[in-house]
Short mmCIF file of C-alpha atoms in Angstrom, two decimals:
data_model
loop_
_atom_site.label_atom_id
_atom_site.label_comp_id
_atom_site.label_asym_id
_atom_site.label_seq_id
_atom_site.Cartn_x
_atom_site.Cartn_y
_atom_site.Cartn_z
CA MET A 887 24.85 -11.61 -11.95
CA ILE A 888 22.63 -8.68 -11.02
CA GLU A 889 24.23 -5.36 -11.80
CA VAL A 890 22.81 -2.14 -10.42
CA ARG A 891 24.38 0.88 -12.05
CA ASN A 892 24.00 4.38 -10.62
CA LEU A 893 20.36 3.76 -9.66
CA TRP A 894 18.20 6.74 -8.80
CA HIS A 895 14.58 6.48 -7.79
CA ILE A 896 12.44 9.52 -7.21
CA TYR A 897 8.82 8.98 -6.10
CA ASP A 898 6.22 11.37 -7.59
CA GLY A 899 9.02 13.60 -8.83
CA LYS A 900 9.65 14.69 -5.26
CA LYS A 901 10.92 12.14 -2.77
CA GLU A 902 14.43 10.91 -3.53
CA ALA A 903 14.42 7.32 -2.28
CA LEU A 904 17.63 6.17 -3.95
CA LYS A 905 20.48 8.45 -4.87
CA GLY A 906 22.99 6.82 -7.19
CA VAL A 907 23.34 3.28 -5.85
CA SER A 908 25.68 0.87 -7.66
CA LEU A 909 26.26 -2.75 -6.72
CA THR A 910 26.48 -6.29 -8.04
CA ILE A 911 25.03 -9.48 -6.63
CA GLY A 912 26.26 -12.92 -7.65
CA ASN A 913 25.60 -16.38 -6.28
CA GLU A 914 26.03 -15.35 -2.68
CA ILE A 915 23.98 -14.53 0.41
CA VAL A 916 23.87 -10.77 0.72
CA ALA A 917 22.16 -8.90 3.53
CA LEU A 918 20.54 -5.58 2.68
CA VAL A 919 20.30 -3.55 5.87
CA GLY A 920 19.51 0.00 6.89
CA PRO A 921 17.04 1.93 9.06
CA ASN A 922 13.38 2.36 8.03
CA GLY A 923 13.03 4.62 5.02
CA SER A 924 16.63 4.11 3.88
CA GLY A 925 15.50 2.71 0.52
CA LYS A 926 15.92 -1.05 1.05
CA THR A 927 12.52 -2.06 -0.29
CA THR A 928 12.70 0.49 -3.11
CA LEU A 929 16.02 -1.02 -4.19
CA ALA A 930 14.74 -4.60 -3.93
CA LYS A 931 11.61 -3.81 -5.96
CA HIS A 932 13.85 -2.69 -8.82
CA LEU A 933 15.52 -6.09 -9.07
CA ASN A 934 12.43 -7.82 -10.53
CA GLY A 935 11.09 -4.77 -12.30
CA LEU A 936 8.23 -3.85 -9.92
CA LEU A 937 9.78 -0.39 -9.94
CA LYS A 938 11.62 1.08 -12.87
CA PRO A 939 14.68 3.33 -12.43
CA THR A 940 14.21 7.09 -12.61
CA LYS A 941 17.85 7.21 -13.68
CA GLY A 942 20.51 4.52 -14.07
CA GLU A 943 19.95 0.88 -14.99
CA ILE A 944 19.73 -2.66 -13.68
CA LEU A 945 20.93 -5.68 -15.61
CA VAL A 946 19.73 -9.08 -14.43
CA ASP A 947 21.89 -11.70 -16.18
CA GLY A 948 22.12 -9.21 -19.01
CA LEU A 949 18.40 -8.35 -19.13
CA ASP A 950 17.64 -4.65 -18.80
CA THR A 951 14.74 -4.35 -16.30
CA ARG A 952 13.39 -1.32 -18.16
CA GLU A 953 12.74 -3.44 -21.25
CA HIS A 954 11.22 -6.50 -19.58
CA SER A 955 7.97 -6.99 -17.66
CA VAL A 956 7.77 -8.21 -14.07
CA ALA A 957 6.33 -11.50 -15.36
CA GLU A 958 9.36 -12.06 -17.59
CA LEU A 959 11.81 -11.09 -14.87
CA SER A 960 10.06 -13.32 -12.32
CA ARG A 961 11.69 -16.33 -14.02
CA VAL A 962 15.07 -14.96 -12.97
CA VAL A 963 14.44 -12.97 -9.81
CA GLY A 964 11.97 -14.23 -7.21
CA TYR A 965 10.63 -11.80 -4.63
CA VAL A 966 9.17 -13.17 -1.39
CA PHE A 967 7.14 -10.43 0.21
CA GLN A 968 7.20 -9.68 3.90
CA ASN A 969 3.65 -10.73 4.74
CA PRO A 970 2.94 -14.17 3.24
CA GLU A 971 -0.82 -13.68 3.65
CA ASN A 972 -0.69 -10.93 1.05
CA MET A 973 -0.32 -13.58 -1.64
CA PHE A 974 -2.43 -16.57 -0.56
CA PHE A 975 -5.71 -16.93 -2.41
CA GLU A 976 -6.08 -20.60 -3.34
CA GLU A 977 -8.00 -23.24 -1.41
CA ASN A 978 -5.04 -25.53 -0.80
CA VAL A 979 -1.26 -25.49 -0.59
CA PHE A 980 -0.75 -27.42 -3.81
CA LYS A 981 -2.81 -25.01 -5.91
CA GLU A 982 -1.19 -22.06 -4.19
CA VAL A 983 2.32 -23.16 -5.15
CA SER A 984 1.28 -24.06 -8.70
CA PHE A 985 0.02 -20.51 -9.41
CA GLY A 986 3.50 -19.21 -10.24
CA PRO A 987 4.68 -22.05 -12.52
CA LYS A 988 1.28 -22.02 -14.28
CA ASN A 989 1.75 -18.34 -15.07
CA LEU A 990 5.03 -19.30 -16.73
CA GLY A 991 2.99 -21.40 -19.16
CA LEU A 992 4.49 -24.76 -18.20
CA SER A 993 2.86 -28.13 -18.89
CA ASP A 994 0.75 -29.75 -16.15
CA GLU A 995 3.38 -32.43 -15.49
CA GLU A 996 6.13 -29.86 -15.23
CA VAL A 997 3.99 -27.74 -12.87
CA GLU A 998 3.23 -30.73 -10.66
CA GLU A 999 6.89 -31.77 -10.59
CA ARG A 1000 7.98 -28.27 -9.62
CA VAL A 1001 5.35 -27.97 -6.89
CA ARG A 1002 6.41 -31.28 -5.33
CA TRP A 1003 10.04 -30.23 -5.55
CA ALA A 1004 9.44 -26.77 -4.04
CA LEU A 1005 7.39 -28.21 -1.17
CA ARG A 1006 10.14 -30.72 -0.48
CA GLU A 1007 12.76 -27.93 -0.45
CA VAL A 1008 10.89 -26.08 2.31
CA ASN A 1009 9.87 -29.22 4.23
CA LEU A 1010 6.16 -28.89 3.54
CA GLU A 1011 5.61 -32.32 2.03
CA GLY A 1012 2.28 -33.76 3.06
CA TYR A 1013 0.74 -30.28 3.37
CA GLU A 1014 -0.62 -30.29 -0.20
CA ASP A 1015 -4.30 -30.39 0.82
CA ARG A 1016 -4.10 -28.00 3.76
CA HIS A 1017 -5.61 -24.53 3.46
CA PRO A 1018 -2.84 -21.90 3.25
CA TYR A 1019 -4.43 -19.78 5.98
CA SER A 1020 -4.58 -22.74 8.37
CA LEU A 1021 -0.78 -23.00 8.55
CA SER A 1022 1.33 -21.63 11.40
CA GLY A 1023 3.40 -18.46 10.96
CA GLY A 1024 6.60 -20.34 10.17
CA GLU A 1025 4.82 -22.70 7.78
CA LYS A 1026 3.23 -19.74 5.98
CA GLN A 1027 6.63 -18.16 5.51
CA ARG A 1028 8.00 -21.42 4.11
CA LEU A 1029 4.98 -21.77 1.84
CA ALA A 1030 5.61 -18.24 0.56
CA ILE A 1031 9.18 -19.22 -0.26
CA ALA A 1032 7.95 -22.40 -1.99
CA CYS A 1033 5.52 -20.37 -4.12
CA ILE A 1034 8.43 -18.33 -5.48
CA LEU A 1035 10.86 -21.24 -5.58
CA ALA A 1036 8.54 -23.24 -7.84
CA MET A 1037 9.21 -20.64 -10.52
CA LYS A 1038 12.90 -21.66 -10.29
CA PRO A 1039 14.37 -18.16 -10.20
CA LYS A 1040 18.15 -17.92 -10.03
CA TYR A 1041 18.01 -15.07 -7.54
CA LEU A 1042 15.77 -14.73 -4.51
CA VAL A 1043 14.86 -11.59 -2.62
CA LEU A 1044 13.59 -12.36 0.87
CA ASP A 1045 11.94 -9.44 2.70
CA GLU A 1046 12.21 -9.92 6.47
CA PRO A 1047 11.83 -13.71 6.28
CA THR A 1048 12.18 -14.34 10.03
CA THR A 1049 10.19 -11.45 11.49
CA GLY A 1050 7.44 -12.64 13.80
CA LEU A 1051 8.63 -16.26 13.74
CA ASP A 1052 9.60 -18.25 16.81
CA GLU A 1053 13.06 -19.76 17.19
CA LYS A 1054 12.09 -23.01 15.50
CA GLY A 1055 10.40 -21.25 12.58
CA ALA A 1056 13.35 -18.89 12.10
CA GLU A 1057 15.79 -21.78 12.27
CA SER A 1058 14.06 -23.68 9.47
CA VAL A 1059 13.99 -20.57 7.28
CA LYS A 1060 17.75 -20.16 7.87
CA LYS A 1061 18.32 -23.79 6.88
CA ILE A 1062 16.38 -23.29 3.65
CA VAL A 1063 18.37 -20.15 2.81
CA ARG A 1064 21.69 -21.98 3.35
CA LYS A 1065 20.55 -24.91 1.21
CA LEU A 1066 19.36 -22.68 -1.62
CA HIS A 1067 22.70 -20.92 -1.59
CA ARG A 1068 24.53 -24.24 -1.80
CA ASP A 1069 22.36 -25.15 -4.79
CA GLY A 1070 23.62 -22.08 -6.61
CA HIS A 1071 20.98 -19.41 -5.90
CA GLY A 1072 21.94 -15.81 -5.24
CA ILE A 1073 20.04 -14.53 -2.19
CA LEU A 1074 19.32 -10.99 -1.08
CA LEU A 1075 18.07 -10.81 2.48
CA ILE A 1076 16.32 -7.63 3.58
CA THR A 1077 16.40 -7.55 7.36
CA HIS A 1078 16.66 -5.59 10.58
CA ASN A 1079 17.79 -8.66 12.48
CA MET A 1080 21.52 -8.33 13.05
CA GLU A 1081 21.79 -11.83 14.54
CA LEU A 1082 20.48 -13.20 11.26
CA VAL A 1083 23.03 -11.11 9.33
CA LEU A 1084 25.85 -12.40 11.51
CA GLU A 1085 24.84 -16.04 11.18
CA LEU A 1086 23.80 -16.23 7.58
CA THR A 1087 25.49 -13.75 5.31
CA ASP A 1088 28.96 -13.30 3.91
CA ARG A 1089 28.42 -9.85 2.56
CA VAL A 1090 26.44 -6.87 3.84
CA ILE A 1091 25.14 -3.84 1.96
CA LEU A 1092 24.14 -0.94 4.18
CA LEU A 1093 21.81 1.71 2.82
CA TYR A 1094 21.46 5.04 4.56
CA ASN A 1095 19.29 7.91 3.27
CA GLY A 1096 19.13 6.34 -0.18
CA GLU A 1097 22.88 5.97 -0.54
CA LYS A 1098 25.16 2.99 -0.15
CA ALA A 1099 27.01 3.54 3.12
CA PHE A 1100 28.83 0.21 3.25
CA ASP A 1101 29.37 -2.82 1.04
CA GLY A 1102 31.71 -5.52 2.23
CA GLY A 1103 32.37 -8.53 4.41
CA VAL A 1104 30.26 -9.28 7.46
CA LYS A 1105 33.25 -8.97 9.82
CA ASP A 1106 34.12 -5.49 8.57
CA PHE A 1107 30.46 -4.55 8.75
CA PHE A 1108 30.24 -5.24 12.46
CA GLU A 1109 33.34 -3.13 13.05
CA LEU A 1110 31.41 -0.05 11.87
CA ASN A 1111 29.85 2.16 14.48
CA LEU A 1112 26.35 0.82 13.82
CA ARG A 1113 24.71 3.27 16.20
CA ASP A 1114 25.34 5.95 13.56
CA TYR A 1115 22.88 4.09 11.33
CA SER A 1116 20.22 3.33 13.99
CA LEU A 1117 21.40 -0.27 14.10
CA ASP A 1118 23.02 -2.29 16.87
CA LYS A 1119 25.55 -5.06 17.22
CA PRO A 1120 24.33 -8.55 18.11
CA ALA A 1121 24.70 -9.40 21.80
CA LEU A 1122 27.08 -12.22 20.93
CA LEU A 1123 29.60 -9.80 19.42
CA LYS A 1124 29.25 -7.35 22.30
CA ILE A 1125 30.05 -10.07 24.83
CA SER A 1126 32.88 -11.58 22.81
CA SER A 1127 34.54 -8.24 22.20
CA SER A 1128 34.28 -7.26 25.87
CA LEU A 1129 35.93 -10.58 26.71
CA GLY A 1130 38.56 -9.90 24.07
CA LEU A 1131 37.71 -13.08 22.23
CA GLY A 1132 37.32 -11.66 18.73
CA PHE A 1133 34.75 -12.35 16.03
CA PHE A 1134 32.30 -15.26 15.95
CA ARG A 1135 29.55 -16.18 13.54
CA ASP A 1136 27.53 -18.39 15.88
CA LEU A 1137 27.08 -19.30 19.51
CA GLU A 1138 28.77 -22.71 19.32
CA SER A 1139 32.14 -21.46 18.11
CA PHE A 1140 31.98 -18.65 20.67
CA LEU A 1141 31.30 -21.14 23.47
CA ASP A 1142 34.12 -23.41 22.28
CA SER A 1143 36.55 -20.56 22.38
CA ALA A 1144 35.29 -19.28 25.74
CA LEU A 1145 35.47 -22.74 27.32
CA ARG A 1146 38.98 -23.24 25.99
CA ARG A 1147 40.00 -19.97 27.57
CA VAL A 1148 38.42 -20.93 30.92
CA SER A 1149 40.07 -24.34 30.97
CA GLN A 1150 43.49 -22.87 30.25
CA MET J 91 -2.68 10.24 1.37
CA ILE J 92 -1.47 7.37 3.49
CA SER J 93 -3.51 7.72 6.66
CA SER J 94 -5.94 10.58 6.15
CA PHE J 95 -7.13 12.95 3.47
CA TYR J 96 -6.85 15.99 5.72
CA VAL J 97 -4.35 18.64 4.67
CA GLU J 98 -3.23 21.23 7.18
CA ARG J 99 -3.86 24.76 5.85
CA ASP J 100 -4.64 28.10 7.35
CA SER J 101 -7.85 28.86 5.52
CA PHE J 102 -11.39 30.05 6.13
CA LEU J 103 -12.89 26.65 5.31
CA HIS J 104 -10.44 24.88 7.61
CA SER J 105 -11.37 27.06 10.55
CA LEU J 106 -15.13 26.76 10.02
CA ASP J 107 -17.17 24.65 12.44
CA PRO J 108 -17.57 21.08 11.11
CA ARG J 109 -21.37 21.30 11.53
CA VAL J 110 -21.53 24.24 9.16
CA LYS J 111 -19.38 22.35 6.67
CA LEU J 112 -21.55 19.24 6.96
CA VAL J 113 -24.73 21.24 6.34
CA ALA J 114 -23.07 23.15 3.49
CA SER J 115 -21.86 19.93 1.84
CA PHE J 116 -25.30 18.38 2.11
CA LEU J 117 -27.04 21.45 0.70
CA GLY J 118 -24.38 21.74 -2.00
CA ILE J 119 -25.08 18.21 -3.15
CA VAL J 120 -28.86 18.82 -3.09
CA ALA J 121 -28.35 22.02 -5.11
CA MET J 122 -26.42 20.12 -7.78
CA ILE J 123 -29.31 17.66 -8.02
CA LEU J 124 -31.93 20.44 -8.08
CA PHE J 125 -30.80 21.69 -11.47
CA ASN J 126 -30.32 19.68 -14.61
CA SER J 127 -29.42 22.31 -17.19
CA PRO J 128 -25.70 22.80 -17.85
CA TYR J 129 -26.43 26.55 -17.96
CA ALA J 130 -27.02 26.35 -14.20
CA LEU J 131 -24.70 23.46 -13.41
CA LEU J 132 -21.58 24.94 -15.01
CA PRO J 133 -21.69 28.17 -12.96
CA LEU J 134 -22.37 26.09 -9.82
CA PHE J 135 -19.44 23.82 -10.61
CA LEU J 136 -17.14 26.79 -11.19
CA PHE J 137 -18.43 28.35 -7.99
CA ILE J 138 -17.35 25.20 -6.10
CA LEU J 139 -13.93 25.18 -7.77
CA LEU J 140 -13.31 28.82 -6.98
CA SER J 141 -14.60 28.74 -3.42
CA LEU J 142 -12.40 25.73 -2.68
CA ARG J 143 -9.43 27.54 -4.16
CA PHE J 144 -9.94 30.84 -2.40
CA LEU J 145 -11.84 29.93 0.78
CA GLY J 146 -10.21 26.55 1.38
CA LYS J 147 -6.77 27.15 -0.15
CA ILE J 148 -7.11 23.83 -1.99
CA GLY J 149 -5.21 24.45 -5.19
CA PHE J 150 -6.62 23.57 -8.62
CA ARG J 151 -3.93 20.94 -8.99
CA GLU J 152 -5.12 19.16 -5.81
CA GLN J 153 -8.72 19.44 -6.96
CA TRP J 154 -7.66 17.83 -10.21
CA GLN J 155 -6.18 14.94 -8.21
CA VAL J 156 -9.65 14.36 -6.73
CA LEU J 157 -11.41 14.67 -10.08
CA LYS J 158 -8.95 12.56 -12.09
CA PRO J 159 -10.30 9.13 -11.04
CA LEU J 160 -13.84 10.36 -11.81
CA VAL J 161 -13.03 11.53 -15.33
CA PRO J 162 -13.65 8.16 -17.08
CA LEU J 163 -17.04 7.92 -15.38
CA MET J 164 -17.83 11.53 -16.30
CA ILE J 165 -16.93 10.89 -19.94
CA ILE J 166 -19.05 7.73 -20.07
CA THR J 167 -22.01 9.67 -18.61
CA MET J 168 -21.56 12.33 -21.22
CA ILE J 169 -21.42 10.01 -24.25
CA VAL J 170 -24.31 7.86 -23.10
CA TRP J 171 -26.81 10.74 -23.08
CA PRO J 172 -26.90 11.39 -26.87
CA PHE J 173 -28.26 7.84 -27.24
CA ILE J 174 -31.11 8.57 -24.86
CA LEU J 175 -31.85 12.16 -25.77
CA LYS J 176 -32.32 13.49 -29.28
CA PRO J 177 -31.07 15.52 -31.09
CA PRO J 178 -27.63 14.07 -30.31
CA LEU J 179 -25.91 17.41 -29.88
CA PHE J 180 -28.47 18.45 -27.29
CA GLY J 181 -28.04 15.05 -25.61
CA LEU J 182 -24.31 15.56 -25.41
CA PHE J 183 -24.81 19.02 -23.94
CA PHE J 184 -27.25 17.60 -21.41
CA GLY J 185 -24.81 14.76 -20.61
CA PHE J 186 -22.16 17.38 -19.96
CA GLY J 187 -24.36 18.70 -17.15
CA TYR J 188 -24.65 15.25 -15.65
CA ALA J 189 -20.88 14.80 -15.82
CA LEU J 190 -20.50 18.11 -13.97
CA ARG J 191 -22.94 16.88 -11.32
CA LEU J 192 -20.82 13.80 -10.79
CA GLY J 193 -17.62 15.82 -10.54
CA ALA J 194 -19.24 18.25 -8.13
CA LEU J 195 -20.42 15.43 -5.83
CA GLY J 196 -16.85 14.12 -5.68
CA LEU J 197 -15.38 17.55 -5.13
CA ILE J 198 -17.80 18.48 -2.36
CA THR J 199 -17.28 15.22 -0.46
CA PHE J 200 -13.51 15.38 -0.72
CA SER J 201 -13.34 19.06 0.13
CA LEU J 202 -15.09 18.20 3.39
CA LEU J 203 -12.46 15.53 4.10
CA LEU J 204 -9.57 17.70 2.94
CA THR J 205 -10.46 20.61 5.18
CA THR J 206 -11.81 18.83 8.28
CA LYS J 207 -9.92 16.70 10.76
CA GLN J 208 -11.53 13.30 11.34
CA ARG J 209 -11.86 14.07 15.02
CA ASP J 210 -13.83 17.22 14.23
CA LEU J 211 -15.91 15.39 11.66
CA ILE J 212 -17.06 12.83 14.24
CA LEU J 213 -17.74 15.61 16.72
CA GLY J 214 -19.78 17.41 14.08
CA PHE J 215 -21.84 14.30 13.40
CA ILE J 216 -22.54 13.76 17.09
CA LYS J 217 -23.45 17.39 17.76
CA LEU J 218 -25.93 17.07 14.90
CA LYS J 219 -27.55 14.35 17.06
CA MET J 220 -26.24 11.45 15.05
CA PRO J 221 -25.45 8.36 17.14
CA TYR J 222 -21.76 8.15 17.97
CA GLU J 223 -21.48 4.67 16.45
CA ILE J 224 -22.62 5.91 13.06
CA GLY J 225 -20.22 8.83 13.11
CA LEU J 226 -17.38 6.52 14.10
CA THR J 227 -18.24 3.89 11.50
CA LEU J 228 -18.36 6.54 8.82
CA THR J 229 -15.01 8.03 9.71
CA ILE J 230 -13.36 4.62 10.11
CA ALA J 231 -14.59 3.70 6.63
CA LEU J 232 -13.14 6.90 5.19
CA ARG J 233 -9.95 6.49 7.18
CA TYR J 234 -9.35 3.05 5.68
CA ILE J 235 -9.68 4.02 2.02
CA PRO J 236 -6.01 5.07 1.68
CA THR J 237 -4.86 2.09 3.80
CA LEU J 238 -6.74 -0.36 1.60
CA TYR J 239 -5.35 1.35 -1.46
CA THR J 240 -1.78 0.82 -0.20
CA LEU J 241 -2.61 -2.78 0.68
CA THR J 242 -4.04 -3.40 -2.79
CA MET J 243 -0.83 -2.08 -4.34
CA THR J 244 1.28 -4.40 -2.15
CA ILE J 245 -0.84 -7.45 -3.01
CA MET J 246 -0.68 -6.56 -6.71
CA ASP J 247 3.11 -6.35 -6.48
CA ALA J 248 3.26 -9.70 -4.68
CA GLN J 249 1.13 -11.43 -7.34
CA LYS J 250 2.97 -9.75 -10.20
CA SER J 251 6.14 -11.23 -8.71
CA ARG J 252 4.48 -14.63 -9.16
CA GLY J 253 4.05 -13.97 -12.85
CA LEU J 254 0.53 -12.52 -12.84
CA GLU J 255 0.05 -10.18 -15.79
CA LEU J 256 -2.83 -7.86 -14.94
CA GLU J 257 -2.50 -5.76 -18.08
CA ARG J 258 -2.76 -8.63 -20.56
CA GLY J 259 -5.78 -10.28 -22.14
CA ASN J 260 -9.34 -9.28 -22.99
CA PHE J 261 -11.90 -7.88 -20.58
CA PHE J 262 -13.01 -11.27 -19.17
CA THR J 263 -9.52 -12.66 -18.63
CA ARG J 264 -8.65 -9.43 -16.87
CA VAL J 265 -11.66 -9.73 -14.58
CA ARG J 266 -10.63 -13.29 -13.75
CA LYS J 267 -7.09 -12.09 -13.04
CA THR J 268 -8.33 -9.81 -10.26
CA ILE J 269 -9.22 -12.86 -8.12
CA PRO J 270 -5.64 -13.36 -6.83
CA VAL J 271 -5.72 -9.73 -5.72
CA LEU J 272 -9.28 -9.58 -4.38
CA ILE J 273 -9.14 -12.65 -2.13
CA PRO J 274 -6.09 -11.66 -0.05
CA LEU J 275 -7.54 -8.13 0.09
CA ILE J 276 -10.93 -9.29 1.41
CA ILE J 277 -9.40 -11.69 3.96
CA SER J 278 -6.99 -9.05 5.16
CA SER J 279 -9.82 -6.48 5.48
CA ILE J 280 -11.98 -8.85 7.51
CA LYS J 281 -9.04 -9.62 9.79
CA THR J 282 -8.31 -5.94 10.24
CA ALA J 283 -11.96 -5.22 11.04
CA HIS J 284 -11.97 -7.99 13.61
CA GLU J 285 -8.78 -6.72 15.26
CA LEU J 286 -10.13 -3.20 15.21
CA SER J 287 -13.28 -4.28 17.03
CA ILE J 288 -11.19 -6.02 19.69
CA ALA J 289 -9.05 -2.90 20.06
CA LEU J 290 -12.20 -0.77 20.47
CA GLU J 291 -13.71 -3.10 23.06
CA SER J 292 -10.47 -3.33 25.01
CA ARG J 293 -10.62 0.44 25.32
CA ALA J 294 -14.09 0.18 26.86
CA PHE J 295 -16.00 1.27 23.78
CA GLY J 296 -19.73 1.41 24.44
CA THR J 297 -19.53 1.34 28.25
CA LYS J 298 -21.36 4.61 28.76
CA LYS J 299 -24.29 5.96 26.79
CA LYS J 300 -23.22 9.56 27.10
CA ARG J 301 -19.68 10.27 26.07
CA THR J 302 -17.49 13.11 27.21
CA PHE J 303 -15.03 14.79 24.90
CA LEU J 304 -11.46 15.89 25.30
CA HIS J 305 -11.84 18.46 22.54
CA ASP J 306 -15.01 20.41 22.02
CA ILE J 307 -16.30 22.51 19.18
CA LYS J 308 -18.20 25.75 19.50
CA MET J 309 -20.21 27.75 17.00
CA GLU J 310 -18.88 31.29 16.74
CA LEU J 311 -20.30 34.41 15.14
CA ARG J 312 -18.42 33.63 11.94
CA ASP J 313 -20.00 30.18 11.83
CA TYR J 314 -23.52 31.56 12.31
CA ILE J 315 -22.96 34.15 9.58
CA SER J 316 -21.63 31.46 7.22
CA LEU J 317 -24.57 29.20 7.98
CA THR J 318 -27.01 32.04 7.29
CA VAL J 319 -25.30 32.86 3.99
CA ILE J 320 -25.36 29.18 2.95
CA LEU J 321 -29.03 28.77 3.87
CA GLY J 322 -29.83 32.03 2.07
CA LEU J 323 -28.05 30.89 -1.09
CA PHE J 324 -29.80 27.55 -0.98
CA ILE J 325 -33.24 29.07 -0.51
CA ALA J 326 -32.51 31.47 -3.38
CA ALA J 327 -31.53 28.51 -5.56
CA ALA J 328 -34.68 26.60 -4.61
CA VAL J 329 -36.89 29.64 -5.33
CA LEU J 330 -35.21 30.19 -8.71
CA ARG J 331 -35.69 26.56 -9.56
CA TYR J 332 -39.29 26.03 -8.41
CA LYS J 333 -40.88 29.46 -8.71
CA TYR J 334 -39.18 30.64 -11.91
CA GLY J 335 -38.09 27.32 -13.41
CA VAL J 336 -34.52 28.50 -13.89
CA GLY J 337 -31.90 25.90 -14.78
CA TYR J 338 -34.33 23.07 -15.34
CA VAL J 339 -35.02 21.47 -18.69
CA ARG J 340 -38.10 19.31 -18.96
CA ILE J 341 -37.43 16.23 -21.04
#
């Protein structure tokens, strides 16, 4: 479990980015939402120790992030950055994925096994010899996830994993997230995409001006007046509520219900 | 410092014509190279500090921010000289002058950027008969320093999250560890440059030889007076140096 206790972060002694945020994350899919500049990334960077608290503390499975380096914490919390290209530097996919496990000081066999496993998890088998930069946008995103996955962290932070991807690319990222959750990973999803939140997550944490404005179930979240936080409801929920049909997580169940109503 | 170095202030230096500031910066740098004795360089250095503080309203704390990254280099310069120049104490003293030179070069360059909008800087370059392309290239280069800095930080964070420990190991392992940061940085820079050139061309860059300007700059009485004062000071410095040998130590 990741426990964030009364976390404050003040940049350069001036800008208050986080003002007393407390939360816990277990083996669940949690969405971290909020307008630009609300402190989402600042919060996420604390979870693997890239940033250290100005005040308050974070315990990752009992480890205090102030006392452990990013390298140590990276075994427990994986952070997939928004732009995959910001991390690719090797000449092929295999070497790229093995960078992380190698840094953990594993044996060559163990590294190879992990790389194969991670590539299988994200459906990139057979891509081992391709150049990372020659992949498509969706493949790059999946490769980025594999790079972190190969370090076998228990928790994963995904920063805008579907931004800029086409429907097919986004769909495969969603599938991976669901599978990782089933396998026991805790996942924190930073996103602006409310459709993704609706489809994928059980719990939503809303940050606003560096404070936690909401923390609860996805259904309750979409009952908030999201306009107050520069966010908007997904079209699906707008249509279903104007039809008086209630709450749906995906298009299929909405269509089922709508068709049933029409046929009655 | 995200997009530009410029800081908005209501000061004499801010309101001065960019051409005057360009000439002054150039002459200032030449003056610092003219002398090599700390007896001359220290007063010159202090003169720069004070004129930035009082004419440019750039506080000492902000000046320190500019100088801070140069300090290691300045210290190295200073401790290298006693090995070249004997007696050692004299060498150290002489090295101190060289360190001041270095600091002054940094201060002068940054004070130009801190007090002049990029737009005005380009205009200044062009009005001094520099080709527009060179002025633009120069300002784009300066403009991208903070952007590249931010990008470097992001890439470092991304690689640290993959278990890269930049702080560990001896000098050579550390150099090798910069590869995972340097390669994404270089690729990203080349891509950005390419996109930038497309953006420039799609806005008809280079269609006409003679450009027109939305904003124009004009030399006013104040600017002419300042220019005269600067030229006067420089000539005085040159005369002191070459006619009377002030502030120069022959080694």
